[in-house]
XYZ file of C-alpha atoms in Angstrom:
543
model
C 2.321 -28.200 6.843
C 3.046 -25.711 4.073
C 5.092 -26.940 1.133
C 8.750 -26.056 1.795
C 9.287 -24.708 -1.731
C 6.287 -22.411 -1.507
C 7.254 -21.318 2.007
C 10.732 -20.402 0.789
C 9.207 -18.302 -2.006
C 7.171 -16.247 0.452
C 10.021 -15.943 2.946
C 12.424 -14.479 0.390
C 9.855 -11.815 -0.340
C 9.567 -11.074 3.380
C 13.341 -10.911 3.868
C 13.543 -8.291 1.117
C 10.546 -6.399 2.459
C 11.948 -6.218 5.988
C 15.341 -5.022 4.716
C 13.575 -2.227 2.805
C 11.569 -1.371 5.933
C 14.734 -1.036 8.012
C 16.644 1.120 5.520
C 13.633 3.184 4.498
C 12.665 3.765 8.132
C 16.168 5.033 8.906
C 15.945 7.513 6.028
C 12.551 8.612 7.327
C 14.033 9.517 10.691
C 16.792 11.475 8.950
C 14.108 13.505 7.174
C 12.416 14.508 10.404
C 15.718 15.423 12.059
C 16.771 17.567 9.106
C 13.405 19.337 8.853
C 13.517 20.159 12.573
C 17.095 21.452 12.074
C 18.461 19.039 14.663
C 20.748 17.372 12.139
C 22.865 18.513 9.226
C 23.532 15.871 6.602
C 27.064 15.360 5.240
C 27.806 17.178 2.005
C 27.534 14.023 -0.100
C 23.996 13.260 1.106
C 21.132 15.721 0.634
C 17.639 15.917 2.088
C 15.825 15.288 -1.187
C 17.967 12.245 -1.858
C 16.914 10.891 1.549
C 13.287 11.757 0.817
C 13.403 9.790 -2.445
C 14.989 6.758 -0.794
C 12.458 6.804 2.053
C 9.486 6.992 -0.291
C 10.667 4.415 -2.812
C 11.880 1.853 -0.270
C 8.825 1.998 1.972
C 5.939 2.903 -0.328
C 7.041 0.823 -3.318
C 9.566 -1.827 -2.300
C 8.482 -2.860 1.214
C 4.788 -2.964 0.348
C 5.152 -4.789 -2.974
C 7.414 -7.549 -1.687
C 5.323 -8.030 1.462
C 2.046 -8.137 -0.455
C 3.215 -10.795 -2.884
C 4.756 -12.862 -0.095
C 1.436 -12.709 1.763
C -0.678 -13.477 -1.287
C 1.499 -16.444 -2.308
C 1.107 -17.953 1.160
C -2.648 -17.418 1.249
C -3.266 -18.706 -2.265
C -1.254 -21.847 -1.547
C -3.141 -22.319 1.716
C -6.557 -22.074 0.066
C -5.989 -23.686 -3.362
C -3.037 -26.048 -2.880
C 0.659 -25.854 -3.642
C 1.926 -24.216 -6.820
C 2.632 -26.263 -9.903
C 6.301 -26.075 -10.872
C 5.758 -23.706 -13.818
C 3.823 -21.256 -11.630
C 6.454 -21.392 -8.911
C 9.112 -20.762 -11.565
C 7.183 -17.719 -12.820
C 6.948 -16.428 -9.263
C 10.705 -16.784 -8.773
C 11.380 -15.000 -12.071
C 9.160 -12.210 -10.810
C 11.067 -12.046 -7.520
C 14.445 -11.865 -9.266
C 13.293 -9.114 -11.637
C 11.804 -7.119 -8.759
C 15.011 -7.542 -6.742
C 17.197 -6.436 -9.664
C 14.986 -3.405 -10.202
C 15.095 -2.543 -6.497
C 18.888 -2.756 -6.344
C 19.245 -0.638 -9.494
C 16.857 2.071 -8.296
C 18.233 2.182 -4.741
C 21.845 2.322 -5.910
C 21.123 5.251 -8.203
C 19.276 7.087 -5.441
C 22.240 6.641 -3.091
C 24.567 7.863 -5.874
C 22.387 10.987 -6.170
C 21.549 10.048 -9.746
C 17.819 9.718 -9.058
C 16.828 12.452 -6.634
C 13.315 12.864 -7.995
C 11.188 12.457 -4.830
C 8.748 9.601 -4.266
C 6.507 10.651 -7.168
C 9.461 11.027 -9.604
C 7.665 14.072 -11.009
C 8.950 15.601 -14.221
C 10.704 17.897 -14.933
C 12.968 16.452 -12.213
C 15.097 13.994 -14.152
C 16.847 10.825 -13.015
C 19.334 8.525 -14.666
C 17.578 6.407 -17.314
C 18.655 3.328 -15.404
C 16.530 4.431 -12.448
C 13.461 4.311 -14.668
C 14.633 0.999 -16.102
C 14.943 -0.307 -12.544
C 11.344 0.731 -11.879
C 10.344 -1.030 -15.091
C 12.020 -4.231 -13.853
C 9.958 -4.047 -10.656
C 6.710 -3.668 -12.614
C 7.579 -6.472 -15.051
C 8.448 -8.710 -12.103
C 4.983 -8.163 -10.645
C 3.476 -9.340 -13.937
C 5.191 -12.713 -13.586
C 3.972 -12.862 -9.984
C 0.427 -11.989 -11.063
C 0.525 -14.745 -13.666
C 1.394 -17.331 -10.998
C -1.551 -16.357 -8.796
C -4.176 -15.785 -11.497
C -3.188 -19.004 -13.259
C -3.529 -20.883 -9.956
C -7.008 -19.410 -9.466
C -8.136 -20.349 -12.976
C -6.788 -23.871 -12.569
C -8.655 -24.289 -9.266
C -11.910 -23.150 -10.851
C -11.510 -25.632 -13.724
C -10.950 -28.461 -11.260
C -13.852 -27.376 -8.989
C -16.588 -26.437 -11.434
C -19.728 -25.161 -9.768
C -17.925 -24.521 -6.457
C -17.357 -21.151 -4.850
C -13.712 -20.126 -5.090
C -11.797 -19.571 -1.824
C -12.422 -16.035 -0.607
C -8.737 -15.279 0.011
C -7.735 -16.293 -3.512
C -10.648 -14.348 -5.027
C -9.479 -11.258 -3.160
C -5.898 -11.781 -4.322
C -7.066 -11.953 -7.938
C -9.203 -8.805 -7.502
C -6.174 -6.987 -6.077
C -4.071 -8.058 -9.050
C -6.727 -7.051 -11.577
C -6.652 -3.577 -10.020
C -2.833 -3.601 -10.136
C -2.605 -4.748 -13.757
C -5.010 -2.070 -14.964
C -3.433 0.667 -12.855
C 0.139 -0.015 -13.972
C -0.836 0.777 -17.572
C -0.409 4.429 -16.646
C 3.052 4.240 -15.123
C 4.303 1.764 -17.756
C 3.166 4.139 -20.504
C 4.831 7.118 -18.835
C 8.114 5.324 -18.114
C 8.517 3.628 -21.507
C 7.208 6.357 -23.814
C 8.199 9.473 -21.880
C 10.754 9.084 -19.089
C 13.226 6.633 -20.613
C 13.554 8.368 -24.038
C 13.727 11.757 -22.300
C 16.358 10.691 -19.751
C 18.515 9.094 -22.461
C 18.347 12.346 -24.433
C 16.469 10.815 -27.351
C 13.837 13.517 -26.847
C 14.722 16.973 -25.610
C 11.582 17.702 -23.633
C 8.741 15.968 -21.794
C 5.022 16.774 -21.590
C 4.907 17.428 -17.847
C 1.123 17.535 -17.414
C 0.673 14.276 -19.327
C 3.409 12.523 -17.325
C 1.787 13.554 -14.042
C -1.639 12.455 -15.237
C -0.286 9.036 -16.183
C 1.478 8.791 -12.833
C -1.718 9.479 -10.877
C -3.689 7.085 -13.061
C -1.382 4.606 -11.317
C -0.715 6.482 -8.085
C -4.163 6.490 -6.542
C -5.078 2.833 -7.183
C -1.600 2.072 -5.832
C -3.019 3.110 -2.452
C -5.666 0.395 -2.807
C -3.050 -2.106 -3.931
C -1.607 -1.504 -0.445
C -4.967 -1.435 1.335
C -6.676 -4.461 -0.210
C -4.209 -7.014 1.222
C -4.859 -5.424 4.622
C -8.581 -5.827 3.946
C -7.922 -9.455 3.033
C -6.512 -10.006 6.503
C -9.408 -8.111 8.074
C -12.064 -10.092 6.237
C -10.503 -13.554 6.231
C -8.030 -13.997 9.077
C -9.123 -11.593 11.847
C -12.544 -13.299 12.337
C -10.735 -16.595 12.899
C -8.308 -15.007 15.366
C -11.123 -13.543 17.476
C -13.012 -16.843 17.511
C -15.754 -15.563 15.212
C -16.751 -16.005 11.603
C -16.815 -14.012 8.372
C -19.940 -11.868 8.365
C -20.692 -12.163 4.637
C -18.659 -13.787 1.895
C -20.710 -12.109 -0.858
C -20.380 -8.663 0.710
C -16.605 -9.076 0.890
C -16.367 -10.052 -2.777
C -18.622 -7.200 -3.884
C -16.554 -4.703 -1.886
C -13.367 -5.805 -3.638
C -15.013 -5.591 -7.058
C -16.241 -2.069 -6.295
C -12.697 -1.054 -5.367
C -11.634 -2.076 -8.880
C -14.324 0.147 -10.380
C -13.916 3.240 -8.233
C -10.232 3.438 -7.316
C -8.741 3.839 -10.811
C -10.585 6.624 -12.713
C -10.000 9.178 -9.947
C -6.391 10.359 -10.334
C -7.347 13.966 -11.053
C -8.223 14.542 -7.405
C -4.444 14.517 -6.873
C -4.174 17.202 -9.570
C -6.854 19.664 -8.503
C -4.310 22.495 -8.603
C -2.692 21.240 -11.804
C -3.074 23.596 -14.801
C -4.072 22.269 -18.193
C -6.874 19.986 -16.956
C -10.484 21.086 -17.369
C -12.414 21.749 -14.157
C -15.250 19.659 -15.589
C -13.106 16.522 -15.727
C -11.685 17.224 -12.305
C -15.256 17.368 -11.008
C -16.158 14.068 -12.693
C -13.245 12.308 -11.026
C -13.960 13.893 -7.643
C -17.482 12.401 -7.841
C -15.999 8.987 -8.656
C -13.574 9.444 -5.747
C -16.446 9.808 -3.306
C -17.980 6.615 -4.723
C -15.030 4.628 -3.321
C -16.323 5.473 0.151
C -19.084 2.897 -0.401
C -16.919 -0.273 -0.317
C -14.917 1.221 2.560
C -18.100 1.635 4.608
C -19.191 -1.874 3.601
C -15.897 -3.156 4.990
C -16.286 -1.218 8.235
C -19.821 -2.559 8.698
C -18.754 -6.163 8.009
C -15.809 -6.008 10.402
C -17.688 -4.530 13.346
C -20.594 -6.903 12.708
C -18.122 -9.799 12.990
C -16.718 -8.326 16.206
C -20.110 -7.849 17.810
C -21.517 -11.250 16.862
C -18.353 -13.001 18.074
C -18.518 -11.087 21.354
C -22.167 -11.886 21.941
C -21.531 -15.564 21.245
C -19.047 -15.380 24.125
C -21.702 -14.015 26.459
C -21.381 -10.253 25.992
C -24.412 -8.156 26.911
C -25.325 -4.513 26.608
C -24.613 -2.096 23.803
C -20.800 -2.372 23.887
C -20.231 -5.472 26.001
C -18.845 -7.317 22.973
C -15.961 -4.842 22.858
C -14.549 -6.285 26.085
C -14.624 -9.818 24.686
C -12.154 -9.068 21.898
C -8.691 -10.660 22.380
C -6.776 -7.481 23.209
C -3.813 -9.452 24.569
C -3.236 -11.137 21.189
C -0.832 -9.156 18.988
C -2.312 -10.846 15.911
C -5.562 -8.983 16.625
C -4.256 -5.870 18.375
C -2.143 -4.684 15.425
C -4.812 -4.851 12.689
C -7.499 -3.454 15.004
C -5.415 -0.354 15.724
C -4.872 -0.134 11.964
C -8.644 -0.150 11.489
C -9.029 2.599 14.089
C -6.440 4.743 12.290
C -8.364 4.326 9.061
C -11.282 6.333 10.478
C -9.381 9.676 10.558
C -7.440 8.583 7.465
C -10.662 8.154 5.516
C -12.000 11.487 6.775
C -8.757 13.142 5.666
C -9.118 11.529 2.261
C -12.545 13.128 1.864
C -10.982 16.521 2.647
C -8.162 15.969 0.164
C -10.605 15.025 -2.580
C -12.972 17.965 -1.937
C -12.212 20.703 -4.429
C -12.639 23.622 -2.027
C -10.990 22.140 1.061
C -8.143 20.774 -1.034
C -7.124 24.354 -1.817
C -6.155 24.774 1.859
C -4.085 21.618 2.324
C -2.868 20.645 -1.152
C 0.784 21.686 -0.954
C 1.151 21.340 2.797
C 2.514 18.614 5.036
C -1.117 17.790 5.948
C -1.065 15.563 2.862
C 2.059 13.801 4.126
C 0.346 13.221 7.469
C -2.695 11.765 5.708
C -0.450 9.468 3.686
C 1.288 8.235 6.820
C -1.840 7.341 8.783
C -3.298 5.633 5.714
C -0.265 3.585 4.756
C 2.098 3.947 7.699
C -0.608 3.136 10.235
C -3.547 1.281 8.682
C -1.593 -0.835 6.207
C 1.701 -1.369 7.995
C 0.110 -2.154 11.372
C -1.973 -4.810 9.636
C 1.144 -6.147 7.932
C 2.842 -6.301 11.342
C -0.077 -8.305 12.721
C 0.100 -10.697 9.756
C 3.831 -11.182 10.258
C 3.468 -12.400 13.833
C 1.583 -15.512 12.713
C 2.669 -15.926 9.093
C 6.450 -16.016 9.631
C 6.301 -18.874 12.190
C 3.663 -20.608 10.048
C 6.008 -20.636 7.060
C 9.081 -21.571 9.111
C 7.488 -24.367 11.135
C 7.755 -22.525 14.440
C 5.345 -21.072 16.989
C 4.454 -17.635 18.272
C 5.404 -17.871 21.926
C 3.756 -15.924 24.732
C 7.001 -13.995 25.288
C 7.220 -12.894 21.650
C 3.516 -12.048 21.685
C 4.037 -9.775 24.710
C 7.065 -8.078 23.167
C 5.059 -7.707 19.972
C 2.407 -5.737 21.842
C 5.082 -3.295 23.022
C 6.317 -2.991 19.453
C 2.819 -2.224 18.205
C 2.191 0.342 20.959
C 5.541 1.991 20.201
C 4.615 2.243 16.513
C 1.133 3.520 17.320
C 2.383 6.276 19.640
C 5.155 7.282 17.235
C 2.820 7.431 14.252
C 0.178 9.333 16.224
C 2.666 11.986 17.353
C 4.261 12.376 13.938
C 1.099 12.374 11.837
C -0.789 14.666 14.240
C 2.068 17.178 14.044
C 1.977 16.948 10.260
C -1.764 17.541 10.139
C -1.821 20.499 12.531
C 1.217 22.230 11.070
C -0.122 21.593 7.582
C -3.289 23.484 8.484
C -1.100 26.445 9.406
C 0.667 26.318 6.039
C 3.755 24.151 6.649
C 4.792 23.031 3.141
C 5.614 19.503 2.033
C 8.508 18.409 -0.213
C 10.643 21.074 1.473
C 13.772 20.763 3.587
C 13.844 23.984 5.598
C 10.543 25.556 6.539
C 11.512 28.369 8.901
C 11.612 31.003 6.125
C 14.452 32.753 7.961
C 12.340 33.244 11.059
C 9.302 34.717 9.316
C 6.315 35.000 11.654
C 4.175 32.789 9.368
C 6.450 29.878 10.280
C 6.759 30.692 13.962
C 4.574 27.791 15.108
C 6.114 25.145 12.893
C 9.285 24.564 14.922
C 7.569 22.712 17.757
C 5.642 20.581 15.277
C 8.870 19.693 13.467
C 10.411 18.586 16.771
C 7.314 16.469 17.465
C 7.752 14.836 14.058
C 11.332 13.918 14.913
C 10.201 12.476 18.266
C 7.563 10.390 16.495
C 10.066 9.327 13.844
C 12.502 8.197 16.529
C 9.847 6.036 18.194
C 8.944 4.548 14.815
C 12.548 3.573 14.110
C 12.859 1.944 17.543
C 9.667 0.030 16.758
C 11.199 -1.152 13.480
C 14.338 -2.342 15.299
C 12.200 -4.313 17.746
C 10.031 -5.717 14.954
C 13.024 -6.900 12.922
C 14.506 -8.548 16.005
C 11.245 -10.345 16.754
C 10.907 -11.519 13.150
C 14.443 -12.924 13.210
C 13.543 -14.741 16.416
C 10.330 -16.146 14.935
C 12.090 -17.249 11.767
C 15.166 -18.892 13.285
C 15.039 -19.260 17.082
C 11.435 -19.738 18.161
C 10.462 -23.264 19.258
C 9.638 -25.578 16.394
C 6.008 -26.440 15.977
C 2.948 -25.556 13.948
C 1.381 -22.094 13.800
C -1.950 -21.966 12.003
C -2.778 -19.836 8.980
C -6.119 -18.482 10.261
C -8.813 -18.802 7.596
C -12.258 -17.761 8.780
C -15.516 -19.492 8.011
C -18.837 -17.877 7.096
C -21.660 -17.457 9.593
C -23.880 -19.122 7.034
C -22.088 -21.461 4.660
C -23.647 -20.480 1.336
C -22.285 -22.763 -1.337
C -24.127 -20.865 -4.052
C -22.579 -17.554 -5.041
C -24.244 -15.057 -7.407
C -22.589 -15.809 -10.753
C -22.114 -12.113 -11.419
C -19.588 -11.877 -8.559
C -17.113 -14.109 -10.410
C -17.855 -12.886 -13.919
C -14.596 -11.037 -14.340
C -15.358 -9.981 -17.924
C -18.285 -7.866 -16.746
C -16.398 -6.108 -13.955
C -13.280 -5.474 -16.017
C -15.437 -4.126 -18.865
C -17.210 -1.723 -16.487
C -13.852 -0.600 -15.079
C -12.493 0.060 -18.571
C -15.655 1.963 -19.504
C -15.332 4.211 -16.449
C -11.658 4.808 -17.254
C -12.466 5.733 -20.856
C -15.160 8.149 -19.697
C -12.874 9.769 -17.133
C -9.643 9.956 -19.137
C -10.148 9.852 -22.931
C -10.982 13.508 -23.607
C -8.635 14.954 -20.943
C -5.659 12.926 -22.239
C -6.396 13.924 -25.832
C -6.486 17.567 -24.708
C -3.176 17.172 -22.834
C -1.560 15.842 -26.009
C -3.153 18.133 -28.624
C -3.074 21.340 -26.583
C 0.144 20.674 -24.693
C 2.281 23.657 -23.714
C 5.964 23.585 -24.702
C 7.674 20.565 -23.195
C 10.235 20.851 -20.431
C 13.892 19.823 -20.431
C 15.157 17.783 -17.499
C 16.418 19.347 -14.270
C 18.708 17.934 -11.598
C 18.826 20.422 -8.741
C 20.653 18.488 -6.039
């Protein structure tokens, strides 16, 4: 049984995450209805305000709270319950994150922080919005301390032993997070807060965007790596198989640290003021991140095939039939994996200098974002929830809830497919992103977009219904499901290798390489953005 104090810590994170999912999902549907001109918002609520709330609540709040709730549970499962001082640090982190979330959300709803998901300058919010974001980041530092300290303590007590794979992956994810947040912390503290308070009249827009994307791209992997943790560690157990390779999994996570941070310029390929040479360097590094993604795909399908053949599968694809398709704990993450195939292909297009010119400022990019995060990550998080919530609450996943969960997953899958496909196809025909009305007063260039916008609203409606069903099922699993014991599935290796190459847990080496790559990719461009900066911009509040 999980320690009640540690279970409560994770559950409070999940309660907050699910509340953000519900509210943010509702705002997402409003966006699609407004864009398709099927709904007119009241005068005291504007489209861009809704857009900001949707992005912040789902991409920042839901993911962050869920990830830490998941990592706390897994670290406790694999290394033992938290010491009191670590649990206290984790609670401090939760409170700070919650305060920051309430501050930021309140200001968005008051129309004091309508700055879109990226809070791009020169759009300007209330300084307390940026302070709220700072609280969220600081809260994650306390949370990271609790987990990393637990890992270090375990290693001291188990010298010469291989650390638990789940906890290793959690630490790798946090190392990525801690390095990446340097960019957004620098921008918020040294640029946004003084500028929004009026202490400085202008802001260096290009520098602020560069610092944001130093953080913004690895943020995607902060979302993805916990999903990969479930794929590597828990899915093999659920399917009755084993982890294909412990060492491969660790190496993949370390490579994500190296290649996911010094690549932010591929989000700024159309940004003036940045040398094409440095954009090219970071595009090359962007393609390098494909390597650990392909390693992950190979490891997962190797696990699937070996597990299937151990159950008697024959032929080239006979193992596919042996997978537990009726188990929502497997169905959800597997569909997430399938979505990641077109999502990864779309990422290659976005990062390619020439092809990016076609899609950069179109809703194609929004569609890519949704199948990466809204499908791959969130479907995996749904699958985790179906076993983790009853595990933490001392209840069981019943057959009835499992069956309803499959409907919920199918509903989400269909909704996301319809919405993201419409975004991709209309984006290829020029449909812009970050824009409320796209009909251009009936101009022929926009003639085909109307049907796509309607499809987006249909998909958004299905997604909101899926959220309603998911929240209802989670409430049932937390409070009404039969009491019992639901396992936390931790997979075992095919070959139990107690010896691990020392390099794979030599964090100093990997962090040093990551810092070196960052210095190579960013030092000269950032100096240029500061020394040769154009006149700064005052703040604007358009809505």
